[in-house]
N, CA and C atoms as an extended XYZ file, in Angstrom:
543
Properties=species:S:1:pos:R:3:atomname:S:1:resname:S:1:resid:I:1 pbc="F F F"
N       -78.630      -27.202      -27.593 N   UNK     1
C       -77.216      -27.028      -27.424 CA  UNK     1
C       -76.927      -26.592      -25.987 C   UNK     1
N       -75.960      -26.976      -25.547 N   UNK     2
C       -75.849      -27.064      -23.999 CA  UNK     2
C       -74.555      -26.153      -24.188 C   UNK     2
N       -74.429      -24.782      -23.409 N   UNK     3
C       -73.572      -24.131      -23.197 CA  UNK     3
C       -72.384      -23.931      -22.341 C   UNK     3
N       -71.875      -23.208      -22.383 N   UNK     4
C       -71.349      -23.426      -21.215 CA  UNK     4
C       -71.822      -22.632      -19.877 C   UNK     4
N       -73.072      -22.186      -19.391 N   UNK     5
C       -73.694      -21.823      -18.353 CA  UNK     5
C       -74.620      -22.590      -17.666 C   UNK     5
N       -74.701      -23.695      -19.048 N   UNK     6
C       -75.424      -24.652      -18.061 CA  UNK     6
C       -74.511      -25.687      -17.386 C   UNK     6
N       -73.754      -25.621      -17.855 N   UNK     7
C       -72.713      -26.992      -17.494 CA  UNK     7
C       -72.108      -26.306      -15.631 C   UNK     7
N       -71.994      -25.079      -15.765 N   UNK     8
C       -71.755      -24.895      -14.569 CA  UNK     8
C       -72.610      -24.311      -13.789 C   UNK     8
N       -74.067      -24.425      -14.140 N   UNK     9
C       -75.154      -23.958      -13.493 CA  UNK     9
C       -75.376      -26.032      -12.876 C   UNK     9
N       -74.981      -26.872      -13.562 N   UNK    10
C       -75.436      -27.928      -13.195 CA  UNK    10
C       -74.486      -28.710      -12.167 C   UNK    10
N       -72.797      -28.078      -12.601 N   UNK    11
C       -71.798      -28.622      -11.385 CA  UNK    11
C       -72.419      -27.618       -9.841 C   UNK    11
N       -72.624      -26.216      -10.195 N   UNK    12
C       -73.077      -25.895       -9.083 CA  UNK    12
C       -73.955      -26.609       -8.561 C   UNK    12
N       -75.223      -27.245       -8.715 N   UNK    13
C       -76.278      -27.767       -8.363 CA  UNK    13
C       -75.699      -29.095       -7.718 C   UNK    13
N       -74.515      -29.568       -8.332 N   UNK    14
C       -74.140      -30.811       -7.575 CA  UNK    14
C       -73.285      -31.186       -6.748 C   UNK    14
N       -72.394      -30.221       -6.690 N   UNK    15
C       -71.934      -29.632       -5.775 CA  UNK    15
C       -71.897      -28.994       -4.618 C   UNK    15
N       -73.119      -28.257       -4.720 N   UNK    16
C       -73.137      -27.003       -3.741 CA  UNK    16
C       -73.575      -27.868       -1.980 C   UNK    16
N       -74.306      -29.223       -2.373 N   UNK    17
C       -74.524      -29.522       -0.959 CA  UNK    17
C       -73.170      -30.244       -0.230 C   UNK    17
N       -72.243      -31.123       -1.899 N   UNK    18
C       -71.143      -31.263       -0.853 CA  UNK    18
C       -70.353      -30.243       -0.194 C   UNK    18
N       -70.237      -28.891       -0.322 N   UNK    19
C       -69.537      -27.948       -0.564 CA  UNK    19
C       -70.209      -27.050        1.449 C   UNK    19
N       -71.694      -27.460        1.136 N   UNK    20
C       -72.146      -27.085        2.281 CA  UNK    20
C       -71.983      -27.652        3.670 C   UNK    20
N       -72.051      -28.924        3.400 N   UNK    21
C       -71.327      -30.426        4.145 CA  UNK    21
C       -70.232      -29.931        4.743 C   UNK    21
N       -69.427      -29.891        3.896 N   UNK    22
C       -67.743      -29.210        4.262 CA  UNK    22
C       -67.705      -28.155        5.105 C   UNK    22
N       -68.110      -27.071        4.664 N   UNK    23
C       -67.884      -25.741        5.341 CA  UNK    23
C       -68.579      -25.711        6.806 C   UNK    23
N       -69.675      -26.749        6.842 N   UNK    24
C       -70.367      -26.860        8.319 CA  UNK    24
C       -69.501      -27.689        9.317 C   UNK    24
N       -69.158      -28.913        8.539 N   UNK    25
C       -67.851      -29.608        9.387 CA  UNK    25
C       -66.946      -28.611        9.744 C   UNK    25
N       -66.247      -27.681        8.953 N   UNK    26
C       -64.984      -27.342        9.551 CA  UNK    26
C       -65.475      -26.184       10.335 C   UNK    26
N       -66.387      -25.504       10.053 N   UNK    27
C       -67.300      -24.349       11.404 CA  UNK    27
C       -67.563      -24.968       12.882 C   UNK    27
N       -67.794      -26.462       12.363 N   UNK    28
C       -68.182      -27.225       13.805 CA  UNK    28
C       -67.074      -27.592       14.212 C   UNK    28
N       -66.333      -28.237       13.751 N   UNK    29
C       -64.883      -28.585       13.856 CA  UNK    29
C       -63.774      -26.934       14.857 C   UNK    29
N       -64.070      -25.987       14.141 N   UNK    30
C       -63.269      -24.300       14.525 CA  UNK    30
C       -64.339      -24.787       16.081 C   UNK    30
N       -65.077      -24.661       16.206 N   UNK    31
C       -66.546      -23.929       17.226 CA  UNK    31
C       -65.891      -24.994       18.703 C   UNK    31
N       -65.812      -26.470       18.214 N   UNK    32
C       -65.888      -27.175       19.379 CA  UNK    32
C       -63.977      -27.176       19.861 C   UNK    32
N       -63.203      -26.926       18.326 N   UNK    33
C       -61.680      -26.587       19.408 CA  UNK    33
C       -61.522      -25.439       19.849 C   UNK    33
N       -62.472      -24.391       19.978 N   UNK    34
C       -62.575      -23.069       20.581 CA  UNK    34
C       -63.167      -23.748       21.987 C   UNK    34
N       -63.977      -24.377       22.085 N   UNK    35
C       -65.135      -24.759       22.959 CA  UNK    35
C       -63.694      -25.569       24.363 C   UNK    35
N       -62.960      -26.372       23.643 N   UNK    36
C       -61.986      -27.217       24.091 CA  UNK    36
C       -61.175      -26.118       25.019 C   UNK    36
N       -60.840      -25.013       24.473 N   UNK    37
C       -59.755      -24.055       24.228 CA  UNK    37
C       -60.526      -23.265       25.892 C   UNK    37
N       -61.564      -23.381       25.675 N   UNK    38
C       -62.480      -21.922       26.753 CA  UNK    38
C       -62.861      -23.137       28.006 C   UNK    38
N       -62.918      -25.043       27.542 N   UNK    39
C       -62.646      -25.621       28.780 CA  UNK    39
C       -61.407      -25.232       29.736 C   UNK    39
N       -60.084      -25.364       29.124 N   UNK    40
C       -58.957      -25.963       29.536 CA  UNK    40
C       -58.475      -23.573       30.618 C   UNK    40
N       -59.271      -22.572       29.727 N   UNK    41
C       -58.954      -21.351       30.658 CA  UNK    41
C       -59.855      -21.237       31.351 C   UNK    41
N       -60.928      -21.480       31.068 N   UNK    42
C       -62.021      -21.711       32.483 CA  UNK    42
C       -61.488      -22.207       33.507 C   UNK    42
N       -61.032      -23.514       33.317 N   UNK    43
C       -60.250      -24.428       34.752 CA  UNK    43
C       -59.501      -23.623       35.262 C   UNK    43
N       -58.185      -23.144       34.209 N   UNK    44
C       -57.053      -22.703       34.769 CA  UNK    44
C       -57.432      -21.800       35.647 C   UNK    44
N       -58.208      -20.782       35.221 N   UNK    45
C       -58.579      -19.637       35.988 CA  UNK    45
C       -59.302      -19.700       37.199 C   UNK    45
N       -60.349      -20.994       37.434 N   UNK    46
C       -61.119      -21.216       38.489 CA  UNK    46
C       -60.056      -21.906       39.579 C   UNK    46
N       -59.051      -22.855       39.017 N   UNK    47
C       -58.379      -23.296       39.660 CA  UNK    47
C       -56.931      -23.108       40.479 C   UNK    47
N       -56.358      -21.411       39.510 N   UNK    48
C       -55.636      -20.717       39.474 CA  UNK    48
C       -54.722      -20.661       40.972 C   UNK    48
N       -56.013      -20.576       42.433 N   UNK    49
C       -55.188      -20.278       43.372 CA  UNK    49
C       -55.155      -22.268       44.229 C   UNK    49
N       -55.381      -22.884       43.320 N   UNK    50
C       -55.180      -24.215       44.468 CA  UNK    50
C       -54.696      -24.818       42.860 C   UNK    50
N       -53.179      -24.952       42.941 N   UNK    51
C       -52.772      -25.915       41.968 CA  UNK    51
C       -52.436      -26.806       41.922 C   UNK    51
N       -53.223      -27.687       42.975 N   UNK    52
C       -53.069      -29.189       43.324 CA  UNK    52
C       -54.234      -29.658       43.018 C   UNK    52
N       -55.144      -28.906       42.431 N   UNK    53
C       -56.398      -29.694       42.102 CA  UNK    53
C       -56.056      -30.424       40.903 C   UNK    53
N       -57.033      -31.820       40.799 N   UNK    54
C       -56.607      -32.682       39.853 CA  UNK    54
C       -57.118      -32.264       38.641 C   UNK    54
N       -58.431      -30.883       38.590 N   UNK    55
C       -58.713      -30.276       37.411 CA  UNK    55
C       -57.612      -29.685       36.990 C   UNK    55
N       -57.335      -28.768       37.673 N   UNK    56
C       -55.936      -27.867       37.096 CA  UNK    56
C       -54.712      -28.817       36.690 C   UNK    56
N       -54.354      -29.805       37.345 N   UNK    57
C       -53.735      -30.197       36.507 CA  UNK    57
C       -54.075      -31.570       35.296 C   UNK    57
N       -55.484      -31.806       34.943 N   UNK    58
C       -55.965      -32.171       33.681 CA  UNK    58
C       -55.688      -30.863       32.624 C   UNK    58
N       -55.710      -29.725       33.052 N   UNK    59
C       -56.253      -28.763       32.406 CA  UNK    59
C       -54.937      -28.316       31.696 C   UNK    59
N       -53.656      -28.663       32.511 N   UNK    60
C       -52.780      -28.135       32.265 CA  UNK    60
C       -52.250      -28.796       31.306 C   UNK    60
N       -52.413      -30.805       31.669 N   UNK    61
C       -52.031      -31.675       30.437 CA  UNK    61
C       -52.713      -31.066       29.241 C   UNK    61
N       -54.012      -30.973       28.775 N   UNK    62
C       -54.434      -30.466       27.835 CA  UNK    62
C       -54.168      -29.588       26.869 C   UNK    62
N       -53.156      -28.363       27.382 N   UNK    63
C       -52.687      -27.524       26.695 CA  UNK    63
C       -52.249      -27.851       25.061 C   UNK    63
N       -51.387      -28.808       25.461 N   UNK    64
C       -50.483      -29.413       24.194 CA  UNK    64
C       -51.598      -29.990       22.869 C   UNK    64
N       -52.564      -30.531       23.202 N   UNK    65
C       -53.914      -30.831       22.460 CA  UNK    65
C       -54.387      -30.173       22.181 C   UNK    65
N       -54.883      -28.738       23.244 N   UNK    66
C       -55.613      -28.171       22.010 CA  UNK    66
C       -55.187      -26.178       21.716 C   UNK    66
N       -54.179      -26.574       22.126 N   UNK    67
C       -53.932      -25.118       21.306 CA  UNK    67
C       -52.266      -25.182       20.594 C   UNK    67
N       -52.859      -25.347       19.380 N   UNK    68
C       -51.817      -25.510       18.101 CA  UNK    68
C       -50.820      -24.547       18.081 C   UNK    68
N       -49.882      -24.581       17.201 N   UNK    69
C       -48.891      -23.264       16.709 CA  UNK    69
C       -48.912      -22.897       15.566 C   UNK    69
N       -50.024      -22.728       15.409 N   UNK    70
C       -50.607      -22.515       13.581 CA  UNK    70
C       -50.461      -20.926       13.851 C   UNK    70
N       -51.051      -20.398       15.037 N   UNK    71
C       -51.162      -18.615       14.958 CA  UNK    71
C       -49.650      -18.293       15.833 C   UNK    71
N       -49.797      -17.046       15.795 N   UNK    72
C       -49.005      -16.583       16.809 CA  UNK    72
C       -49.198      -16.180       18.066 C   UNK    72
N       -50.444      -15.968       18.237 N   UNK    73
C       -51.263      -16.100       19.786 CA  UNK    73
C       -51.198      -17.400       20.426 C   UNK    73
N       -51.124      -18.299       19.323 N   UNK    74
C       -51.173      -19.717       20.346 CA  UNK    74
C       -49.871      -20.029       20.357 C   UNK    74
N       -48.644      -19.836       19.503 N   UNK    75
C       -47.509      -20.506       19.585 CA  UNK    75
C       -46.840      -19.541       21.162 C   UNK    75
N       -47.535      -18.376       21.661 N   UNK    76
C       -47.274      -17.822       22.612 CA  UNK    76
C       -47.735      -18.619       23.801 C   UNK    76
N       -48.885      -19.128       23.656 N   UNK    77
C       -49.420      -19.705       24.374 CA  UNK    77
C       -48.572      -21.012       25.167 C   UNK    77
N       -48.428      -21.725       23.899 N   UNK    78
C       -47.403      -23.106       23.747 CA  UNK    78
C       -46.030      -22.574       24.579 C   UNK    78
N       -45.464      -21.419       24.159 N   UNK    79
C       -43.792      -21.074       24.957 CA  UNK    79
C       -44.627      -20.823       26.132 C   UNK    79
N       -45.363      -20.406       27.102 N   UNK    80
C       -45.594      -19.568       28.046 CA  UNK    80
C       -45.974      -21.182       28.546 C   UNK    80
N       -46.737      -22.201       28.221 N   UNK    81
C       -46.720      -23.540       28.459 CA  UNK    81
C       -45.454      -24.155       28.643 C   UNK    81
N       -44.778      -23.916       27.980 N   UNK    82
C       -42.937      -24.375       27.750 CA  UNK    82
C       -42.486      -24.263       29.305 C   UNK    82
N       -42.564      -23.141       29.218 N   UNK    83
C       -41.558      -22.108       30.664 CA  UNK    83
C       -42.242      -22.489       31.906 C   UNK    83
N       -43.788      -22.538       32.165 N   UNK    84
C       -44.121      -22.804       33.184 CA  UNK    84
C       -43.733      -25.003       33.465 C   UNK    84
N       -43.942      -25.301       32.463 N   UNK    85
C       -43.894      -27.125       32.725 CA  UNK    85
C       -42.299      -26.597       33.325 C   UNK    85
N       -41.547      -26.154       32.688 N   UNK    86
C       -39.871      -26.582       32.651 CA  UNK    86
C       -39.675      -26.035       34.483 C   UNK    86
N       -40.308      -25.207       34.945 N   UNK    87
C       -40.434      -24.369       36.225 CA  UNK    87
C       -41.021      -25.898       37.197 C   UNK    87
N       -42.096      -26.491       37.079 N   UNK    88
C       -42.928      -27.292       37.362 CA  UNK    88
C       -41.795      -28.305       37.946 C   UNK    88
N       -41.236      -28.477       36.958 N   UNK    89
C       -40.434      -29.814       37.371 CA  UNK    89
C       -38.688      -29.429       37.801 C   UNK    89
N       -39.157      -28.352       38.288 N   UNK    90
C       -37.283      -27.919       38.840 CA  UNK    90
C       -37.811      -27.883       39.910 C   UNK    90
N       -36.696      -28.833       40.834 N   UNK    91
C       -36.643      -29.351       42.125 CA  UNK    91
C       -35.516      -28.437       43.088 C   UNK    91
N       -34.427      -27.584       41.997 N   UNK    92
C       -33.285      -27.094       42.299 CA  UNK    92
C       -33.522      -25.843       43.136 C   UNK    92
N       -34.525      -25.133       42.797 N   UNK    93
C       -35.065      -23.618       43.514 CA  UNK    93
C       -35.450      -24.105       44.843 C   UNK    93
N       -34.970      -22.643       45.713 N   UNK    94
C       -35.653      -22.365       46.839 CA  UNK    94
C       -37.192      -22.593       46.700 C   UNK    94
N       -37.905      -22.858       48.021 N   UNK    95
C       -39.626      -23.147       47.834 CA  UNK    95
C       -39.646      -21.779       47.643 C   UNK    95
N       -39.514      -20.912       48.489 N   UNK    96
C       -40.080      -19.376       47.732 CA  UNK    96
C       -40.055      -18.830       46.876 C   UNK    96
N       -38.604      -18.757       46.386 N   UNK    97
C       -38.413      -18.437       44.782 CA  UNK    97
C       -39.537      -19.006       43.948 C   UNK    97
N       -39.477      -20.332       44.060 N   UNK    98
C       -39.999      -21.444       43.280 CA  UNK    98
C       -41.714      -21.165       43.247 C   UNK    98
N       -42.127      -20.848       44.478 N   UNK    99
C       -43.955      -20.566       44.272 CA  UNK    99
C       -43.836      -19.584       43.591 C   UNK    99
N       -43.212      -18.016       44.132 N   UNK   100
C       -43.147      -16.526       43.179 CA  UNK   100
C       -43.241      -16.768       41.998 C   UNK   100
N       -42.138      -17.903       41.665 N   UNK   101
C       -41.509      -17.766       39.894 CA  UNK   101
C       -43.120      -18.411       39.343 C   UNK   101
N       -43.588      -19.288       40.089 N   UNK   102
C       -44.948      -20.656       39.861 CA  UNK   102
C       -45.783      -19.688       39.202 C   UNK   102
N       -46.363      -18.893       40.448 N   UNK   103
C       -47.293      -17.587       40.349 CA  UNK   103
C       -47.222      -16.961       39.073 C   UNK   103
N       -46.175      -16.242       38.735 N   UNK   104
C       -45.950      -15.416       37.630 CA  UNK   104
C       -45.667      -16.274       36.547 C   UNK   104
N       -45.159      -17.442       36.188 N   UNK   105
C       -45.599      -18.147       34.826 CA  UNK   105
C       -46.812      -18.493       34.580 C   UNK   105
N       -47.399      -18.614       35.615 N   UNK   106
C       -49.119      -19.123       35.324 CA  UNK   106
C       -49.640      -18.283       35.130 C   UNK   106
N       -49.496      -16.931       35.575 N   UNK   107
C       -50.283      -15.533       35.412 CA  UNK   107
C       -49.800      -15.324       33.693 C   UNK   107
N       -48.710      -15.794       33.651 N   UNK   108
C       -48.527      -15.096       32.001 CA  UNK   108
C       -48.709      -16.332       31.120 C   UNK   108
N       -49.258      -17.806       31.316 N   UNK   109
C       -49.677      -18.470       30.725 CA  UNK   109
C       -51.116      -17.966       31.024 C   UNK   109
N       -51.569      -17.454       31.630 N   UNK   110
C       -53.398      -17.105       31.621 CA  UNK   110
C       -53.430      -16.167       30.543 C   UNK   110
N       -52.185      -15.195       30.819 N   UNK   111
C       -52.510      -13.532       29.946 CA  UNK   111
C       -52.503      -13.963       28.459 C   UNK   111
N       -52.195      -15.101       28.105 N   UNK   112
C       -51.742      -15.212       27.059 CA  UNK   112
C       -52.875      -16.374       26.440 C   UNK   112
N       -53.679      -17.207       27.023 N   UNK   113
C       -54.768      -17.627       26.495 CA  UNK   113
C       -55.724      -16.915       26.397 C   UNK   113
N       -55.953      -16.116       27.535 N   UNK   114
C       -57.265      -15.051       27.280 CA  UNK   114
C       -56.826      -14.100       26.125 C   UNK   114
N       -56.132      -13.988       25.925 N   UNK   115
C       -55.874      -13.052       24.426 CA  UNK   115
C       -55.994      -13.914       23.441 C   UNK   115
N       -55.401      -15.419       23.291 N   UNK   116
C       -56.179      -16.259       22.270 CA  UNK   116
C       -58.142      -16.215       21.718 C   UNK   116
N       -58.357      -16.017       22.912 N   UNK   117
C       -59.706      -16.872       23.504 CA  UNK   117
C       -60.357      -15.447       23.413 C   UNK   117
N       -59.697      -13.896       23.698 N   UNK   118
C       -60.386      -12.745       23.184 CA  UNK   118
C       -61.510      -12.270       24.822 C   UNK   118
N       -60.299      -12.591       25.385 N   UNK   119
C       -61.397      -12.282       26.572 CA  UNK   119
C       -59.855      -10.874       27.459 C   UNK   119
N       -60.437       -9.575       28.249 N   UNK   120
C       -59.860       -8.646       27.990 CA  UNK   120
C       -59.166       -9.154       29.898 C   UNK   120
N       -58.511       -9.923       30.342 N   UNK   121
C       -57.813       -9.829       31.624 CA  UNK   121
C       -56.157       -9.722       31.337 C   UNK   121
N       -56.228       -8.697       32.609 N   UNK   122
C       -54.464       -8.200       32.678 CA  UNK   122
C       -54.191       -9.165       33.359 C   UNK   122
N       -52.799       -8.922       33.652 N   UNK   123
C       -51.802      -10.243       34.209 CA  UNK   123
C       -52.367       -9.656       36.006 C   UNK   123
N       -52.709       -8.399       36.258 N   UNK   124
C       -52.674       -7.902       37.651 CA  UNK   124
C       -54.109       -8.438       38.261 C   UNK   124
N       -55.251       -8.445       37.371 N   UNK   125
C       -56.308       -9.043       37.491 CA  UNK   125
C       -56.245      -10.549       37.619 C   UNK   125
N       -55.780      -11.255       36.770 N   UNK   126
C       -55.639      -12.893       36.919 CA  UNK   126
C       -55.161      -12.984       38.436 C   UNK   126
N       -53.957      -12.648       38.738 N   UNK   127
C       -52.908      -12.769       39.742 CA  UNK   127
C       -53.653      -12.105       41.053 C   UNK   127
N       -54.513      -11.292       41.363 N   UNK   128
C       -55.006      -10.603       42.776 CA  UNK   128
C       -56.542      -10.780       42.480 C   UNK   128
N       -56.829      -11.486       41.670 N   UNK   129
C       -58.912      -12.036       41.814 CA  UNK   129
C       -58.921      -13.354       42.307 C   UNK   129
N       -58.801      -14.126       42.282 N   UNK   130
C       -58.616      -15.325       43.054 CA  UNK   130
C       -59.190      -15.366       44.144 C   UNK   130
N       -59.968      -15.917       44.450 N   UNK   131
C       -60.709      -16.884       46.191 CA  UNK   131
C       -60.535      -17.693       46.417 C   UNK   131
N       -59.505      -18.105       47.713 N   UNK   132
C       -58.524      -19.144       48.042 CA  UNK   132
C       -59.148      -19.334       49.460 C   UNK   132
N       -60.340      -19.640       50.497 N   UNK   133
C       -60.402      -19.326       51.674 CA  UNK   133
C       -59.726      -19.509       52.139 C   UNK   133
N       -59.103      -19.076       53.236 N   UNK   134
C       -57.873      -20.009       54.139 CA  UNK   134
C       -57.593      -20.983       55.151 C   UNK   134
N       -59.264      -21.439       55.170 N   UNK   135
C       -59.335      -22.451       55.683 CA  UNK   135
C       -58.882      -23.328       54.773 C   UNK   135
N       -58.959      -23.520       53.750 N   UNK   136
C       -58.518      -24.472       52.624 CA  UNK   136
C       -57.362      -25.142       52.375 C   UNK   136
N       -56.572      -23.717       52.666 N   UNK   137
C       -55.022      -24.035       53.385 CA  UNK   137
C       -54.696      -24.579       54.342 C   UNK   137
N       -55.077      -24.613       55.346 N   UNK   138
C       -54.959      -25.013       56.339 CA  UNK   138
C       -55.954      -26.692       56.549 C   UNK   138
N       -56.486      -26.486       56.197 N   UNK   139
C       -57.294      -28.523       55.671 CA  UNK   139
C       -56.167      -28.819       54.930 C   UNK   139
N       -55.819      -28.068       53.828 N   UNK   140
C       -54.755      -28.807       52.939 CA  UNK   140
C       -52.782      -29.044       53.894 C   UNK   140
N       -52.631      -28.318       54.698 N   UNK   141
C       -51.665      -28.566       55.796 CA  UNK   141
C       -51.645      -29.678       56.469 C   UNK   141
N       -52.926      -29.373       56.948 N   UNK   142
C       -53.439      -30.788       57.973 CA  UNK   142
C       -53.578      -32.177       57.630 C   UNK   142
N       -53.859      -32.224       56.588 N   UNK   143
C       -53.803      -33.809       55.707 CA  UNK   143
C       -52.851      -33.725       55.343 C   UNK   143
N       -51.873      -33.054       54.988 N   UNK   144
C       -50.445      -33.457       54.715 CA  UNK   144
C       -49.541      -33.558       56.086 C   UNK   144
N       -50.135      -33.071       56.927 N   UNK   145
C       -49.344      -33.653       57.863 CA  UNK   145
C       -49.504      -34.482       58.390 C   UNK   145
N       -51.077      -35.014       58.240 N   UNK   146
C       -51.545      -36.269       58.946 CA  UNK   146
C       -51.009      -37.772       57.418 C   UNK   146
N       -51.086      -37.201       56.478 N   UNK   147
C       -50.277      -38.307       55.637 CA  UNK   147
C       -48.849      -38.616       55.798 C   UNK   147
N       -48.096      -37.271       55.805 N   UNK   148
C       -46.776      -37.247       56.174 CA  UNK   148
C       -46.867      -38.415       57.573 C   UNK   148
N       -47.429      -37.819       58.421 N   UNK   149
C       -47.032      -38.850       60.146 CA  UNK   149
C       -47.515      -40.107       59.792 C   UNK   149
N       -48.741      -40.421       59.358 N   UNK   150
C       -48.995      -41.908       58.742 CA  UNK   150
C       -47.925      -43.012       58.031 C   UNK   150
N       -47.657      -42.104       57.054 N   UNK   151
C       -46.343      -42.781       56.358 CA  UNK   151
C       -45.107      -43.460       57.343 C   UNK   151
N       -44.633      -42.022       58.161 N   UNK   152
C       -43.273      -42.134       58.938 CA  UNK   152
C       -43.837      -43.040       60.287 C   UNK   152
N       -44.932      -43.161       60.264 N   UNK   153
C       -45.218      -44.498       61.509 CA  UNK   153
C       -45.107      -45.476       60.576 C   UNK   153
N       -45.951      -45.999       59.617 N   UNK   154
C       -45.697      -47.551       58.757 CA  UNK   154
C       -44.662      -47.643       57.888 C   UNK   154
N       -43.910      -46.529       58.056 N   UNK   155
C       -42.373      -46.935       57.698 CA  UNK   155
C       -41.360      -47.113       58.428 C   UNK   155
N       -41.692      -46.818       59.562 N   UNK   156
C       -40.971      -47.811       61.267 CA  UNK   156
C       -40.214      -46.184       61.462 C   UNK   156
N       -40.189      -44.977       61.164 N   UNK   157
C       -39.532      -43.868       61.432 CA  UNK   157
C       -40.546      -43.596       62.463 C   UNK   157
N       -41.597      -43.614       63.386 N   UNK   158
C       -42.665      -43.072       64.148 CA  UNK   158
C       -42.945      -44.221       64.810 C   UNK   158
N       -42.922      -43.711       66.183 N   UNK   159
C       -43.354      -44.971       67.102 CA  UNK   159
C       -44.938      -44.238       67.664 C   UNK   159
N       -45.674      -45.266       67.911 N   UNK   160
C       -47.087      -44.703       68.380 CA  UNK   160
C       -46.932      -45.043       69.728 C   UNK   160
N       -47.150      -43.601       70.471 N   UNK   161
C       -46.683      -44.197       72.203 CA  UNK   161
C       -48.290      -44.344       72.622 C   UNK   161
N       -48.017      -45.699       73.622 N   UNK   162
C       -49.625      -46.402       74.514 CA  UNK   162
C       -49.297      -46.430       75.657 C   UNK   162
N       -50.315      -46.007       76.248 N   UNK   163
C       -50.376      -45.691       77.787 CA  UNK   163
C       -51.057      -46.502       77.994 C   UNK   163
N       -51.017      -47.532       79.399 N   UNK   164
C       -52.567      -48.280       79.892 CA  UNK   164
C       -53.032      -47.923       81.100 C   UNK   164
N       -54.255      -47.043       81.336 N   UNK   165
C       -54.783      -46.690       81.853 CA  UNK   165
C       -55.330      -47.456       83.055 C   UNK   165
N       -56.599      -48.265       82.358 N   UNK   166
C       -56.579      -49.081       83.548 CA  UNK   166
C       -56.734      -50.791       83.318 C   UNK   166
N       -56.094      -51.030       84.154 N   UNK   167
C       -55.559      -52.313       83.341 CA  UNK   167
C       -57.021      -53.667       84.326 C   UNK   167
N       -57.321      -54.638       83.461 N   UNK   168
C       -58.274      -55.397       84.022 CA  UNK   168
C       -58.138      -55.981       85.284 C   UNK   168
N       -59.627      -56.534       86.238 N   UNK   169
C       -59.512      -57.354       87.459 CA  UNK   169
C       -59.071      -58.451       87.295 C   UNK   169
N       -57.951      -58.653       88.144 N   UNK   170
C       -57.537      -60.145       88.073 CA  UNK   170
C       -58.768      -61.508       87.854 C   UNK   170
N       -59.825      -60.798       88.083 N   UNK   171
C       -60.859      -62.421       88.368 CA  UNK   171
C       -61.994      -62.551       87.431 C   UNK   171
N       -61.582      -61.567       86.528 N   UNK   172
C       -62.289      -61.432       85.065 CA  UNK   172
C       -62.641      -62.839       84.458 C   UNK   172
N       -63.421      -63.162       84.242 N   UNK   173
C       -62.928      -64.970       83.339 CA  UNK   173
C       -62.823      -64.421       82.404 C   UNK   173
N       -62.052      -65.549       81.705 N   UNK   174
C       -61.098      -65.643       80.011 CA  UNK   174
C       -60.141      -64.775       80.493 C   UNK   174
N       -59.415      -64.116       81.586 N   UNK   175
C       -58.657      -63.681       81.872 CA  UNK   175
C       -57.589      -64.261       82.902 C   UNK   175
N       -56.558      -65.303       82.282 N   UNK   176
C       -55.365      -65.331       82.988 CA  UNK   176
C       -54.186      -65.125       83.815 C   UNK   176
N       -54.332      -65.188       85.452 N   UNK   177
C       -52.773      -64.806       85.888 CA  UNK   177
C       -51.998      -65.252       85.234 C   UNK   177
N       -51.022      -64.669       84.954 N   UNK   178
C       -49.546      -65.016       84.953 CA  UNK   178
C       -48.657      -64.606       85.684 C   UNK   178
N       -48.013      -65.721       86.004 N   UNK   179
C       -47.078      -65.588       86.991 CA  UNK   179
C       -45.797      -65.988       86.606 C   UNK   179
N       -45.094      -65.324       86.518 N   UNK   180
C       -43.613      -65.793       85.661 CA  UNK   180
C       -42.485      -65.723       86.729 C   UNK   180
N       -42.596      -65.427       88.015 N   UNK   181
C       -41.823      -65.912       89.235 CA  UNK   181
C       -42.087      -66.515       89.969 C   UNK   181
């Protein structure tokens, strides 16, 4: 006679590996969008003081992918994402205002993943640790000004002035007088 302890001594038995299956997927599944989560503040943070790098801003598209609004740490995350994009693309601010305001949404979009992510940085730490050399700045000046002048010459706004120094011997061969009087 088959009881009822065996009947669920035997669903356990047949069960238990799909059951193990599962719980490892969604551990691996939690592990690698944490993993996603500690790519996208790694960048931010390495990239924090040059935000023209094309990491930082992969890093920044990313946001929306991988940190959900399931918690309330991340739906903080997501507004503090909100405020800095909406900043990003206002053309209307002064440049100074506009870097200050830059600075301090990104500092409080950092403060606010590392508290997802469980890692202990203040907004004063994010914002004054940074290594920016300043030569960096200044390479990054210089190619924009050498793109800027490039442009405004092959867009006929820049004339390239030529001097001729010294100009060839008349008795050069393959070299022609002309005489137009």
């Amino acid at each position: 006679m088959v009881n009822l302890n065996d009947w669920l001594m035997l669903l356990a038995v047949l069960l238990s590996p799909v059951i193990a299956v599962q719980v490892t997927r969604y551990l691996d599944d939690k592990k690698e969008g944490r993993e996603r989560q500690l790519w996208i503040f790694k960048t931010l943070m390495a990239t924090r003081a040059s935000s023209l790098s094309p990491h930082h801003v992969e890093a920044l598209n990313r946001i929306d992918l991988e940190f959900k609004s399931q918690t309330k740490k991340e739906k903080d995350v997501i507004e503090a994402w909100k405020a800095y994009l909406d900043l990003l693309g206002n053309d209307r601010m002064a440049a100074d205002q506009w870097n200050i305001r830059r600075v301090d949404l990104l500092v409080e979009l950092l403060q606010k993943m590392a508290i997802v992510l469980d890692y202990s940085f203040d907004k004063t730490t994010i914002k004054n640790s940074a290594y920016y050399p300043r030569g960096f700045g200044a390479l990054e000046e210089e190619q924009g000004a050498i793109r800027r002048g490039v442009k405004e010459l092959l867009d006929g706004q820049r004339h390239l002035p030529m001097y001729v120094i010294n100009f060839p011997p008349p008795d050069l061969p393959g070299i022609s007088q002309r005489n137009d009087g």
